[in-house]
Backbone as numpy.savetxt, mean C-alpha at the origin, in Angstrom:
# Nx Ny Nz CAx CAy CAz Cx Cy Cz
9.97 44.69 -23.18 10.69 45.82 -23.70 12.16 45.60 -23.40
13.01 45.86 -24.33 14.44 45.65 -24.17 15.16 46.98 -24.19
16.06 47.15 -23.27 16.85 48.39 -23.20 18.30 48.04 -23.37
19.00 48.95 -23.92 20.42 48.76 -24.11 21.14 49.81 -23.26
22.07 49.38 -22.45 22.81 50.32 -21.59 24.14 50.72 -22.21
24.43 50.13 -23.32 25.69 50.44 -23.99 25.38 51.12 -25.31
26.41 51.60 -25.93 26.24 52.25 -27.23 26.12 51.25 -28.36
26.36 49.99 -28.08 26.29 49.01 -29.16 24.83 48.64 -29.43
24.62 47.82 -30.44 23.28 47.43 -30.84 22.81 46.14 -30.15
23.51 45.69 -29.11 23.11 44.47 -28.41 21.84 44.72 -27.61
20.94 43.78 -27.67 19.70 43.89 -26.94 19.82 43.06 -25.65
19.48 43.65 -24.55 19.55 42.97 -23.26 18.16 42.41 -22.97
18.03 41.09 -23.00 16.72 40.48 -22.78 16.72 39.74 -21.45
15.92 40.22 -20.52 15.78 39.61 -19.21 14.29 39.49 -18.89
13.94 38.48 -18.14 12.55 38.30 -17.73 12.39 38.95 -16.37
11.41 39.79 -16.25 11.12 40.44 -14.99 10.16 39.55 -14.21
10.62 38.98 -13.11 9.82 38.03 -12.36 9.03 38.69 -11.24
9.20 39.94 -11.01 8.48 40.62 -9.94 6.97 40.52 -10.09
6.38 40.78 -11.27 4.93 40.63 -11.37 4.47 39.19 -11.13
5.26 38.22 -11.54 4.91 36.83 -11.31 4.88 36.52 -9.82
5.86 37.00 -9.07 5.90 36.78 -7.64 4.71 37.46 -6.97
4.36 38.67 -7.41 3.21 39.37 -6.85 1.92 38.58 -7.05
1.72 38.07 -8.25 0.51 37.30 -8.53 0.47 36.04 -7.69
1.60 35.36 -7.55 1.64 34.13 -6.76 1.35 34.42 -5.28
1.85 35.52 -4.75 1.57 35.86 -3.35 0.09 36.18 -3.15
-0.52 36.87 -4.12 -1.95 37.17 -4.02 -2.75 35.87 -4.04
-2.39 34.94 -4.94 -3.09 33.66 -4.99 -2.92 32.87 -3.70
-1.74 32.93 -3.11 -1.49 32.24 -1.85 -2.37 32.81 -0.74
-2.47 34.12 -0.66 -3.31 34.74 0.35 -4.78 34.37 0.14
-5.23 34.37 -1.10 -6.61 34.00 -1.40 -6.87 32.55 -0.99
-5.93 31.68 -1.27 -6.08 30.27 -0.89 -6.13 30.11 0.63
-5.26 30.82 1.34 -5.23 30.73 2.80 -6.54 31.22 3.41
-7.11 32.25 2.83 -8.36 32.81 3.36 -9.54 31.90 3.04
-9.60 31.30 1.85 -10.77 30.53 1.45 -10.71 29.06 1.89
-9.55 28.53 2.19 -9.44 27.11 2.55 -10.29 26.74 3.77
-10.29 27.52 4.85 -11.15 27.14 5.98 -12.64 27.20 5.66
-13.04 27.98 4.67 -14.44 28.08 4.33 -14.93 26.88 3.52
-14.01 26.09 2.99 -14.38 24.95 2.17 -14.79 23.73 2.99
-14.53 23.74 4.27 -14.91 22.60 5.10 -16.42 22.61 5.32
-16.97 21.42 5.51 -18.40 21.30 5.73 -18.66 21.54 7.21
-19.10 22.71 7.57 -19.25 23.09 8.96 -20.71 23.21 9.36
-21.51 22.24 9.01 -22.92 22.25 9.38 -23.02 21.60 10.76
-23.55 22.31 11.75 -23.65 21.72 13.09 -24.77 20.68 13.14
-24.40 19.46 13.51 -25.35 18.35 13.58 -25.16 17.63 14.91
-26.24 17.34 15.59 -26.19 16.52 16.79 -26.48 15.07 16.40
-25.46 14.25 16.43 -25.60 12.85 16.03 -26.25 12.04 17.15
-27.06 11.04 16.80 -27.72 10.22 17.83 -26.72 9.28 18.50
-27.01 8.95 19.74 -26.17 8.01 20.50 -26.66 6.59 20.22
-25.75 5.66 20.07 -26.10 4.26 19.83 -25.30 3.37 20.77
-25.74 2.14 20.88 -25.01 1.15 21.66 -23.76 0.72 20.89
-22.75 0.32 21.61 -21.53 -0.16 20.97 -21.81 -1.48 20.27
-21.32 -1.63 19.08 -21.51 -2.84 18.30 -20.19 -3.61 18.28
-20.28 -4.90 18.50 -19.08 -5.73 18.48 -18.50 -5.75 17.08
-17.19 -5.63 16.96 -16.59 -5.67 15.62 -16.73 -7.05 14.99
-16.69 -7.07 13.69 -16.81 -8.33 12.97 -15.59 -9.19 13.30
-15.86 -10.42 13.64 -14.78 -11.33 14.03 -14.02 -11.78 12.79
-12.72 -11.53 12.80 -11.89 -11.98 11.69 -11.04 -13.15 12.15
-11.02 -14.16 11.32 -10.24 -15.34 11.64 -8.78 -15.07 11.32
-7.91 -15.70 12.09 -6.48 -15.54 11.83 -6.13 -16.18 10.50
-5.23 -15.55 9.75 -4.83 -16.14 8.47 -3.94 -17.37 8.69
-3.89 -18.18 7.68 -3.01 -19.34 7.67 -1.64 -18.85 7.21
-0.60 -19.08 7.99 0.73 -18.57 7.67 1.58 -19.70 7.11
2.02 -19.53 5.86 2.93 -20.49 5.22 4.30 -19.84 5.22
5.28 -20.51 5.84 6.62 -19.94 5.97 7.66 -20.86 5.35
8.69 -20.25 4.78 9.84 -21.00 4.26 11.07 -20.39 4.92
11.80 -21.21 5.71 12.96 -20.67 6.41 14.20 -20.69 5.50
15.32 -20.25 6.05 16.55 -20.14 5.27 17.06 -21.46 4.74
16.74 -22.57 5.41 17.17 -23.88 4.96 16.21 -24.49 3.94
15.12 -23.80 3.65 14.16 -24.29 2.67 13.07 -25.15 3.27
13.01 -25.24 4.61 11.96 -26.02 5.26 10.64 -25.26 5.18
9.55 -26.00 5.03 8.22 -25.42 4.86 7.43 -25.59 6.15
6.70 -24.53 6.53 5.92 -24.55 7.76 4.52 -24.01 7.48
3.53 -24.57 8.17 2.18 -24.00 8.21 1.89 -23.71 9.67
1.74 -22.44 10.00 1.51 -22.02 11.39 2.50 -22.66 12.35
3.77 -22.59 12.08 4.87 -23.08 12.91 4.98 -24.60 12.98
4.18 -25.32 12.20 4.28 -26.78 12.14 5.00 -27.15 10.85
6.14 -27.84 10.95 6.91 -28.21 9.76 6.16 -29.27 8.97
6.13 -29.09 7.66 5.50 -30.06 6.76 6.42 -30.32 5.59
6.13 -31.39 4.86 6.87 -31.69 3.65 6.28 -30.88 2.49
7.10 -30.46 1.54 6.60 -29.63 0.43 5.49 -30.30 -0.38
5.53 -31.63 -0.51 4.51 -32.30 -1.33 3.16 -32.41 -0.61
3.10 -32.10 0.70 1.85 -32.17 1.45 1.18 -30.80 1.56
1.88 -29.75 1.15 1.36 -28.40 1.31 0.01 -28.21 0.63
-0.10 -28.67 -0.61 -1.34 -28.48 -1.36 -2.51 -29.18 -0.69
-2.30 -30.39 -0.18 -3.37 -31.14 0.47 -3.81 -30.48 1.78
-2.85 -29.98 2.55 -3.18 -29.28 3.80 -3.98 -28.02 3.50
-3.60 -27.29 2.44 -4.31 -26.07 2.07 -5.72 -26.39 1.55
-5.85 -27.48 0.81 -7.17 -27.88 0.34 -8.08 -28.24 1.51
-7.52 -28.88 2.53 -8.30 -29.22 3.73 -8.72 -27.95 4.47
-7.82 -26.98 4.55 -8.16 -25.71 5.21 -9.21 -24.96 4.41
-9.14 -25.03 3.08 -10.13 -24.38 2.22 -11.48 -25.07 2.36
-11.50 -26.39 2.55 -12.76 -27.12 2.73 -13.43 -26.72 4.05
-12.62 -26.49 5.10 -13.19 -26.06 6.38 -13.69 -24.63 6.33
-12.94 -23.75 5.63 -13.29 -22.33 5.55 -13.05 -21.85 4.13
-14.11 -21.66 3.34 -13.92 -21.23 1.95 -13.30 -19.84 1.82
-13.37 -19.03 2.87 -12.80 -17.67 2.85 -11.44 -17.62 3.53
-10.73 -18.73 3.54 -9.44 -18.78 4.23 -8.46 -17.80 3.57
-7.68 -17.11 4.42 -6.65 -16.19 3.95 -5.29 -16.81 4.25
-4.35 -16.65 3.34 -3.01 -17.22 3.50 -1.99 -16.09 3.44
-1.06 -16.13 4.39 0.09 -15.22 4.36 1.33 -16.05 4.07
2.06 -15.65 3.04 3.28 -16.36 2.66 4.47 -15.52 3.06
5.36 -16.10 3.85 6.59 -15.40 4.21 7.76 -16.35 3.98
8.81 -15.80 3.37 9.98 -16.61 3.05 11.23 -15.84 3.42
12.23 -16.56 3.86 13.53 -15.96 4.17 14.11 -15.36 2.89
14.84 -14.25 3.03 15.37 -13.60 1.82 16.48 -14.40 1.15
17.01 -15.41 1.82 18.05 -16.25 1.22 17.50 -17.47 0.51
16.18 -17.64 0.53 15.56 -18.81 -0.08 15.53 -18.63 -1.60
15.76 -19.73 -2.31 15.71 -19.73 -3.76 14.30 -19.36 -4.22
14.21 -18.53 -5.24 12.91 -18.08 -5.73 12.07 -19.25 -6.23
12.69 -20.30 -6.71 11.95 -21.46 -7.20 11.11 -22.10 -6.11
11.63 -22.15 -4.89 10.88 -22.73 -3.78 9.67 -21.86 -3.43
9.85 -20.55 -3.47 8.73 -19.63 -3.20 7.68 -19.77 -4.30
8.13 -19.88 -5.54 7.19 -20.03 -6.66 6.42 -21.35 -6.56
7.09 -22.42 -6.12 6.39 -23.70 -5.95 5.34 -23.60 -4.85
5.67 -22.90 -3.77 4.69 -22.73 -2.69 3.51 -21.90 -3.18
3.76 -20.85 -3.95 2.67 -20.03 -4.48 1.80 -20.83 -5.45
2.42 -21.68 -6.24 1.65 -22.52 -7.17 0.78 -23.51 -6.40
1.30 -24.06 -5.30 0.50 -24.97 -4.48 -0.69 -24.25 -3.86
-0.47 -23.01 -3.43 -1.56 -22.21 -2.86 -2.62 -21.95 -3.91
-2.19 -21.66 -5.12 -3.15 -21.39 -6.20 -3.91 -22.66 -6.59
-3.21 -23.78 -6.68 -3.87 -25.04 -7.04 -4.87 -25.48 -5.97
-4.63 -25.07 -4.72 -5.56 -25.42 -3.64 -6.84 -24.59 -3.72
-6.86 -23.61 -4.61 -8.07 -22.80 -4.80 -8.15 -21.60 -3.88
-7.05 -21.25 -3.26 -7.05 -20.11 -2.35 -6.76 -18.84 -3.14
-7.65 -17.86 -3.00 -7.51 -16.62 -3.78 -7.04 -15.44 -2.94
-7.07 -15.58 -1.63 -6.65 -14.48 -0.76 -5.26 -14.78 -0.22
-4.25 -14.23 -0.89 -2.86 -14.49 -0.55 -2.15 -13.17 -0.31
-1.42 -13.09 0.79 -0.59 -11.93 1.10 0.85 -12.42 1.18
1.75 -11.70 0.54 3.17 -12.01 0.64 3.76 -11.03 1.62
4.30 -11.53 2.72 4.79 -10.71 3.81 6.28 -10.38 3.58
6.59 -9.09 3.67 7.98 -8.64 3.54 8.31 -7.73 4.71
9.59 -7.44 4.89 10.02 -6.50 5.92 10.47 -5.21 5.25
10.39 -4.14 5.98 10.84 -2.85 5.42 12.31 -2.77 5.37
């Protein structure tokens, strides 16, 4: 409904938000009251069991490229052309080998891409690229 407070024919159109706020507050109260009832609160006495040893996970193979472009496998410096053969040997010993690749942020992307290609050619499918926050 529009009311005019002046003698002219201008229509004053405003949205009354009070009913909207009232409805939202009612919905908020309903949500606050019903939220605790939605939890599964069935009392159950769980059986006691012996502690089970966690599954042993092998340490991943870490391939690193430092700022000078030198390549390392687990802190041992290697030549770039030997990387694929070393990874193939590690894959032969453990078919589920995991590799973590970390490279200095100043390293050329081409060197990182070559290392990733060597990892892929070695048949390793579990690769993590390590970054810092």
